[in-house]
Each structure stands twice: as structure tokens, then as C-alpha cells.
PDB file of C-alpha atoms in Angstrom:
ATOM      1  CA  ILE A   1      32.019  21.740   1.854  1.00  0.00           C
ATOM      2  CA  ASN A   2      30.392  24.256   4.023  1.00  0.00           C
ATOM      3  CA  PRO A   3      27.169  22.473   5.079  1.00  0.00           C
ATOM      4  CA  ALA A   4      24.366  24.479   6.305  1.00  0.00           C
ATOM      5  CA  VAL A   5      21.053  23.618   7.598  1.00  0.00           C
ATOM      6  CA  ILE A   6      18.611  25.638   5.636  1.00  0.00           C
ATOM      7  CA  SER A   7      15.364  24.092   6.916  1.00  0.00           C
ATOM      8  CA  ARG A   8      14.133  21.794   9.712  1.00  0.00           C
ATOM      9  CA  ARG A   9      10.846  20.568  10.413  1.00  0.00           C
ATOM     10  CA  VAL A  10       9.554  18.360  13.191  1.00  0.00           C
ATOM     11  CA  MET A  11       7.503  15.485  11.781  1.00  0.00           C
ATOM     12  CA  HIS A  12       5.252  13.044  13.754  1.00  0.00           C
ATOM     13  CA  PRO A  13       7.324  11.830  16.687  1.00  0.00           C
ATOM     14  CA  ALA A  14       7.435   8.254  15.367  1.00  0.00           C
ATOM     15  CA  GLU A  15       8.750   9.606  12.104  1.00  0.00           C
ATOM     16  CA  GLY A  16      11.380  11.942  13.470  1.00  0.00           C
ATOM     17  CA  SER A  17      12.484  15.262  11.693  1.00  0.00           C
ATOM     18  CA  LEU A  18      13.201  16.520   8.293  1.00  0.00           C
ATOM     19  CA  PHE A  19      16.243  18.475   7.486  1.00  0.00           C
ATOM     20  CA  GLU A  20      17.315  20.098   4.237  1.00  0.00           C
ATOM     21  CA  VAL A  21      20.962  20.741   4.062  1.00  0.00           C
ATOM     22  CA  LYS A  22      22.849  22.612   1.370  1.00  0.00           C
ATOM     23  CA  GLY A  23      26.580  22.661   0.732  1.00  0.00           C
ATOM     24  CA  ARG A  24      29.081  21.538  -2.071  1.00  0.00           C
ATOM     25  CA  LEU A  25      30.323  18.297  -2.681  1.00  0.00           C
ATOM     26  CA  ASP A  26      33.907  17.401  -4.029  1.00  0.00           C
ATOM     27  CA  VAL A  27      32.500  14.196  -5.620  1.00  0.00           C
ATOM     28  CA  ALA A  28      30.968  14.055  -9.252  1.00  0.00           C
ATOM     29  CA  ILE A  29      27.734  12.302  -9.557  1.00  0.00           C
ATOM     30  CA  LYS A  30      26.961  10.577 -12.892  1.00  0.00           C
ATOM     31  CA  LYS A  31      23.321  10.879 -13.498  1.00  0.00           C
ATOM     32  CA  GLU A  32      23.232   7.847 -16.043  1.00  0.00           C
ATOM     33  CA  GLU A  33      24.652   5.542 -12.972  1.00  0.00           C
ATOM     34  CA  LEU A  34      21.832   6.718 -10.638  1.00  0.00           C
ATOM     35  CA  PRO A  35      18.928   3.923 -10.276  1.00  0.00           C
ATOM     36  CA  ARG A  36      16.025   4.550 -12.593  1.00  0.00           C
ATOM     37  CA  PHE A  37      12.520   4.388 -11.146  1.00  0.00           C
ATOM     38  CA  THR A  38       9.932   3.669 -13.630  1.00  0.00           C
ATOM     39  CA  ARG A  39       6.290   4.559 -12.808  1.00  0.00           C
ATOM     40  CA  VAL A  40       3.713   2.209 -13.985  1.00  0.00           C
ATOM     41  CA  GLU A  41       0.868   4.308 -15.575  1.00  0.00           C
ATOM     42  CA  PRO A  42      -2.572   3.569 -13.886  1.00  0.00           C
ATOM     43  CA  LEU A  43      -5.234   2.116 -16.246  1.00  0.00           C
ATOM     44  CA  PRO A  44      -7.920   4.634 -17.511  1.00  0.00           C
ATOM     45  CA  ASP A  45     -11.041   4.997 -15.191  1.00  0.00           C
ATOM     46  CA  ASP A  46     -13.272   3.405 -17.571  1.00  0.00           C
ATOM     47  CA  GLU A  47     -11.285   0.280 -18.055  1.00  0.00           C
ATOM     48  CA  ILE A  48     -10.991  -0.286 -14.187  1.00  0.00           C
ATOM     49  CA  ASP A  49     -14.631   0.342 -13.854  1.00  0.00           C
ATOM     50  CA  ALA A  50     -15.624  -2.006 -16.733  1.00  0.00           C
ATOM     51  CA  TRP A  51     -13.560  -4.796 -15.278  1.00  0.00           C
ATOM     52  CA  VAL A  52     -14.624  -4.524 -11.743  1.00  0.00           C
ATOM     53  CA  ARG A  53     -18.293  -3.851 -11.858  1.00  0.00           C
ATOM     54  CA  PRO A  54     -19.522  -7.316 -13.216  1.00  0.00           C
ATOM     55  CA  ARG A  55     -17.239  -9.322 -10.814  1.00  0.00           C
ATOM     56  CA  ASN A  56     -18.497  -8.593  -7.203  1.00  0.00           C
ATOM     57  CA  ILE A  57     -14.873  -8.106  -5.820  1.00  0.00           C
ATOM     58  CA  HIS A  58     -14.965  -7.580  -1.905  1.00  0.00           C
ATOM     59  CA  VAL A  59     -11.640  -5.982  -0.570  1.00  0.00           C
ATOM     60  CA  ILE A  60     -10.952  -6.027   3.421  1.00  0.00           C
ATOM     61  CA  ALA A  61      -9.033  -3.079   4.716  1.00  0.00           C
ATOM     62  CA  ALA A  62      -7.686  -2.117   8.089  1.00  0.00           C
ATOM     63  CA  THR A  63      -5.080  -0.262  10.023  1.00  0.00           C
ATOM     64  CA  VAL A  64      -3.431  -3.218  12.000  1.00  0.00           C
ATOM     65  CA  GLY A  65      -1.683  -3.566  15.253  1.00  0.00           C
ATOM     66  CA  GLU A  66      -2.233  -1.075  17.910  1.00  0.00           C
ATOM     67  CA  ASP A  67      -2.499   1.837  15.460  1.00  0.00           C
ATOM     68  CA  GLU A  68      -5.183   4.332  15.256  1.00  0.00           C
ATOM     69  CA  HIS A  69      -4.259   6.228  12.205  1.00  0.00           C
ATOM     70  CA  SER A  70      -6.718   5.778   9.216  1.00  0.00           C
ATOM     71  CA  VAL A  71      -6.652   8.979   7.051  1.00  0.00           C
ATOM     72  CA  GLY A  72      -4.456   7.473   4.288  1.00  0.00           C
ATOM     73  CA  LEU A  73      -6.356   4.188   4.154  1.00  0.00           C
ATOM     74  CA  HIS A  74      -9.569   6.007   4.059  1.00  0.00           C
ATOM     75  CA  GLU A  75      -8.429   8.206   1.026  1.00  0.00           C
ATOM     76  CA  ILE A  76      -7.428   4.929  -0.943  1.00  0.00           C
ATOM     77  CA  LEU A  77     -10.897   3.297  -0.143  1.00  0.00           C
ATOM     78  CA  ASP A  78     -13.381   6.254  -0.071  1.00  0.00           C
ATOM     79  CA  ILE A  79     -15.427   7.264  -2.907  1.00  0.00           C
ATOM     80  CA  LYS A  80     -15.405  10.777  -1.680  1.00  0.00           C
ATOM     81  CA  HIS A  81     -11.728  10.935  -2.154  1.00  0.00           C
ATOM     82  CA  GLY A  82     -11.406   9.236  -5.543  1.00  0.00           C
ATOM     83  CA  GLY A  83     -10.942   5.773  -3.800  1.00  0.00           C
ATOM     84  CA  ILE A  84     -11.347   2.408  -5.151  1.00  0.00           C
ATOM     85  CA  GLU A  85     -15.148   2.226  -3.966  1.00  0.00           C
ATOM     86  CA  LYS A  86     -15.760   4.571  -6.941  1.00  0.00           C
ATOM     87  CA  TYR A  87     -14.936   1.626  -9.391  1.00  0.00           C
ATOM     88  CA  GLY A  88     -17.349  -0.775  -7.859  1.00  0.00           C
ATOM     89  CA  PHE A  89     -15.085  -2.505  -5.240  1.00  0.00           C
ATOM     90  CA  TYR A  90     -17.020  -3.604  -2.197  1.00  0.00           C
ATOM     91  CA  CYS A  91     -14.832  -2.229   0.566  1.00  0.00           C
ATOM     92  CA  HIS A  92     -14.928  -3.447   4.138  1.00  0.00           C
ATOM     93  CA  ASP A  93     -12.873  -1.178   6.251  1.00  0.00           C
ATOM     94  CA  LEU A  94     -12.588  -2.954   9.624  1.00  0.00           C
ATOM     95  CA  GLY A  95     -11.144   0.159  11.407  1.00  0.00           C
ATOM     96  CA  THR A  96      -8.113   0.832  13.486  1.00  0.00           C
ATOM     97  CA  SER A  97      -5.991  -1.366  15.882  1.00  0.00           C
ATOM     98  CA  VAL A  98      -7.262  -4.570  14.032  1.00  0.00           C
ATOM     99  CA  SER A  99      -5.442  -7.857  14.536  1.00  0.00           C
ATOM    100  CA  ILE A 100      -4.055  -9.681  11.484  1.00  0.00           C
ATOM    101  CA  GLU A 101      -6.348 -12.672  12.556  1.00  0.00           C
ATOM    102  CA  ARG A 102      -9.455 -10.795  12.411  1.00  0.00           C
ATOM    103  CA  VAL A 103      -8.349  -9.394   8.899  1.00  0.00           C
ATOM    104  CA  VAL A 104      -7.866 -12.843   7.486  1.00  0.00           C
ATOM    105  CA  ASP A 105     -11.081 -14.282   9.203  1.00  0.00           C
ATOM    106  CA  LYS A 106     -13.097 -11.331   7.559  1.00  0.00           C
ATOM    107  CA  ALA A 107     -11.547 -11.990   4.253  1.00  0.00           C
ATOM    108  CA  GLN A 108     -12.341 -15.794   4.409  1.00  0.00           C
ATOM    109  CA  GLN A 109     -15.800 -15.100   5.484  1.00  0.00           C
ATOM    110  CA  LEU A 110     -16.769 -12.677   2.633  1.00  0.00           C
ATOM    111  CA  ASN A 111     -14.596 -14.626   0.010  1.00  0.00           C
ATOM    112  CA  ALA A 112     -12.512 -11.473  -0.372  1.00  0.00           C
ATOM    113  CA  ARG A 113     -10.059 -11.029  -3.353  1.00  0.00           C
ATOM    114  CA  ALA A 114      -7.884  -8.664  -1.667  1.00  0.00           C
ATOM    115  CA  ILE A 115      -6.530  -7.458   1.698  1.00  0.00           C
ATOM    116  CA  LEU A 116      -5.270  -3.822   2.225  1.00  0.00           C
ATOM    117  CA  ILE A 117      -3.358  -3.168   5.530  1.00  0.00           C
ATOM    118  CA  SER A 118      -1.954  -0.035   6.809  1.00  0.00           C
ATOM    119  CA  PRO A 119       0.664  -1.160   9.394  1.00  0.00           C
ATOM    120  CA  ILE A 120       2.191   1.317  12.049  1.00  0.00           C
ATOM    121  CA  VAL A 121       5.686   2.073  11.319  1.00  0.00           C
ATOM    122  CA  THR A 122       7.981   2.135  14.266  1.00  0.00           C
ATOM    123  CA  HIS A 123      11.853   2.158  14.989  1.00  0.00           C
ATOM    124  CA  ALA A 124      11.254  -1.530  16.207  1.00  0.00           C
ATOM    125  CA  ASP A 125      10.165  -2.705  12.741  1.00  0.00           C
ATOM    126  CA  VAL A 126       6.608  -3.638  13.881  1.00  0.00           C
ATOM    127  CA  HIS A 127       5.153  -3.062  10.534  1.00  0.00           C
ATOM    128  CA  LYS A 128       7.465  -5.462   8.897  1.00  0.00           C
ATOM    129  CA  HIS A 129       6.171  -8.027  11.684  1.00  0.00           C
ATOM    130  CA  HIS A 130       2.627  -7.298  10.691  1.00  0.00           C
ATOM    131  CA  MET A 131       3.178  -7.840   6.974  1.00  0.00           C
ATOM    132  CA  HIS A 132       5.066 -11.000   7.497  1.00  0.00           C
ATOM    133  CA  GLN A 133       2.262 -12.315   9.904  1.00  0.00           C
ATOM    134  CA  LEU A 134      -0.282 -11.462   7.321  1.00  0.00           C
ATOM    135  CA  ALA A 135       1.629 -13.302   4.548  1.00  0.00           C
ATOM    136  CA  ALA A 136       2.196 -16.362   6.816  1.00  0.00           C
ATOM    137  CA  LEU A 137      -1.425 -16.491   8.060  1.00  0.00           C
ATOM    138  CA  VAL A 138      -2.866 -16.316   4.688  1.00  0.00           C
ATOM    139  CA  GLU A 139      -0.487 -19.145   3.436  1.00  0.00           C
ATOM    140  CA  ALA A 140      -1.373 -21.309   6.494  1.00  0.00           C
ATOM    141  CA  GLN A 141      -5.032 -21.175   5.904  1.00  0.00           C
ATOM    142  CA  GLY A 142      -4.618 -21.960   2.040  1.00  0.00           C
ATOM    143  CA  LEU A 143      -6.000 -18.530   0.971  1.00  0.00           C
ATOM    144  CA  ARG A 144      -2.782 -17.254  -0.919  1.00  0.00           C
ATOM    145  CA  GLU A 145      -3.915 -18.191  -4.440  1.00  0.00           C
ATOM    146  CA  GLN A 146      -7.212 -16.241  -3.818  1.00  0.00           C
ATOM    147  CA  LEU A 147      -5.772 -13.108  -2.025  1.00  0.00           C
ATOM    148  CA  VAL A 148      -3.856 -10.055  -3.346  1.00  0.00           C
ATOM    149  CA  LEU A 149      -2.138  -8.650  -0.379  1.00  0.00           C
ATOM    150  CA  ILE A 150      -1.324  -4.942  -0.361  1.00  0.00           C
ATOM    151  CA  ALA A 151       0.459  -2.764   2.300  1.00  0.00           C
ATOM    152  CA  GLY A 152       0.528   0.963   2.498  1.00  0.00           C
ATOM    153  CA  GLY A 153       1.896   3.829   4.502  1.00  0.00           C
ATOM    154  CA  THR A 154       4.276   6.552   4.522  1.00  0.00           C
ATOM    155  CA  GLN A 155       7.231   4.302   5.128  1.00  0.00           C
ATOM    156  CA  VAL A 156       6.183   1.587   2.992  1.00  0.00           C
ATOM    157  CA  SER A 157       7.856   0.898  -0.192  1.00  0.00           C
ATOM    158  CA  GLU A 158       7.246  -1.749  -2.930  1.00  0.00           C
ATOM    159  CA  GLN A 159      10.463  -3.343  -2.283  1.00  0.00           C
ATOM    160  CA  LEU A 160       9.863  -3.563   1.479  1.00  0.00           C
ATOM    161  CA  ALA A 161       6.302  -4.872   1.118  1.00  0.00           C
ATOM    162  CA  ARG A 162       7.538  -7.687  -1.339  1.00  0.00           C
ATOM    163  CA  GLU A 163      10.257  -8.639   1.075  1.00  0.00           C
ATOM    164  CA  CYS A 164       7.648  -9.159   3.768  1.00  0.00           C
ATOM    165  CA  GLY A 165       5.563 -11.356   1.588  1.00  0.00           C
ATOM    166  CA  MET A 166       3.209  -8.666   0.115  1.00  0.00           C
ATOM    167  CA  ASP A 167       2.004  -8.609  -3.477  1.00  0.00           C
ATOM    168  CA  ALA A 168       2.738  -4.912  -3.442  1.00  0.00           C
ATOM    169  CA  GLY A 169       3.324  -1.741  -1.327  1.00  0.00           C
ATOM    170  CA  PHE A 170       2.287   1.771  -1.853  1.00  0.00           C
ATOM    171  CA  GLY A 171       3.685   4.750  -0.240  1.00  0.00           C
ATOM    172  CA  HIS A 172       3.229   8.578  -0.049  1.00  0.00           C
ATOM    173  CA  GLY A 173       1.410  10.021  -2.952  1.00  0.00           C
ATOM    174  CA  THR A 174      -0.599   7.012  -3.733  1.00  0.00           C
ATOM    175  CA  THR A 175      -3.911   7.430  -5.062  1.00  0.00           C
ATOM    176  CA  GLY A 176      -6.984   5.211  -5.153  1.00  0.00           C
ATOM    177  CA  ARG A 177      -6.658   4.851  -9.028  1.00  0.00           C
ATOM    178  CA  ASP A 178      -3.186   3.583  -8.507  1.00  0.00           C
ATOM    179  CA  VAL A 179      -4.445   0.796  -6.198  1.00  0.00           C
ATOM    180  CA  ALA A 180      -7.341   0.032  -8.356  1.00  0.00           C
ATOM    181  CA  SER A 181      -5.108  -0.375 -11.305  1.00  0.00           C
ATOM    182  CA  TYR A 182      -2.838  -2.661  -9.524  1.00  0.00           C
ATOM    183  CA  LEU A 183      -5.541  -4.847  -8.256  1.00  0.00           C
ATOM    184  CA  VAL A 184      -7.282  -4.928 -11.762  1.00  0.00           C
ATOM    185  CA  ARG A 185      -3.775  -6.010 -13.311  1.00  0.00           C
ATOM    186  CA  LYS A 186      -3.266  -8.613 -10.543  1.00  0.00           C
ATOM    187  CA  LEU A 187      -6.685  -9.998 -10.570  1.00  0.00           C
ATOM    188  CA  ARG A 188      -6.665 -10.340 -14.280  1.00  0.00           C
ATOM    189  CA  GLU A 189      -3.342 -12.140 -13.944  1.00  0.00           C
ATOM    190  CA  LYS A 190      -4.830 -14.705 -11.408  1.00  0.00           C
ATOM    191  CA  GLU A 191      -7.785 -15.399 -13.653  1.00  0.00           C
ATOM    192  CA  GLU A 192      -5.727 -16.283 -16.652  1.00  0.00           C
TER     193      GLU A 192
END
């Protein structure tokens, strides 16, 4: 009842606009019926560091497709931003606009344990295509048991990434510690 736009902000052209609207609903919302999201607590820094350093773990990272954005991926990797390098992961950033084939070739050359991609997000679902393509190529080359596949970006969710064949998806607000914790847990599981 009586909706009103109280704020509007143009985001990046690929992301659209953000509107805040206020008003009253004549519907009751039962809080107990809302979906619950549980956050997995990241491992302590010293535990991540102690597990990673003796293992010589190589990680391949790239912004894939025809995309030039790289800030978020660099924050996840770069030691200066609290990225996974600080724990002893050997990060190989292939840059922007990288083909899926090049990413997988590099992972194979370096005997990498993980691939992190940042796919462009579009209304044409190109990001989903890139995630499916990566999962399929890794499977076809017999590397699926060796590699942990992670996708990240503002529009990437855990559920979407898994639906597209990734092991995990990380969105807005993710830190290097979050990704490092996930990698340690997943790689421990693969070693067992």
C-alpha cells in the first residue's frame, strides 16, 4: 500500500539499477518460515597456513571469456588484500579475457589443485556457459578428481555455481580467508 521509491542508483550497465522502495504490505510474513542461511565459519589463519605451506599447492586463476574486470579476483588472490597467497598457495593469475581452454591447459601443466574463475555476468547467461564449459572440459580431460573448481563474482551464488558443475561459488563480500578455508576443507576431503 502506498509504495514510494526512496532511493535509486545506477549500477554498472551490465548490472542494472538498484531501487529502494518503501510501503506497507497487507500480508503477514512469518519469520520462522523464511529460508535460513548458515554461514560456514572460516578456519583460523594459523590452521590454514599450517596445512597449506608444506603441500606446494598451485592455483590457477583468471577472468574468463571476453571480460576485463579483475579487481575482485585480485582481492581474493593478492597477499596485499589478505588473499590466499598469504597462506602459501602458489597463485598463477592468467589475467583477463582468458579462454577456458587456456585455463585448463595451465592447470594441467602446473599440476594445479584448484581453478578459480571470475566469469562475466550478462543477461545472456554467458557466465553459466563458462562455468559449464570449465566443468565439462576438466571432466573430459580426466582432471576432475584432481581439481577443485570455484567461480566467483557479484552475481555468482553457491547454488548457481554448483548447478553449473563447480564445487563452490562465492559472491559479494567474500574474502581470501573464506576461499582459503574452503580450499583447505575440500582438499583435505580429497586426500582422505
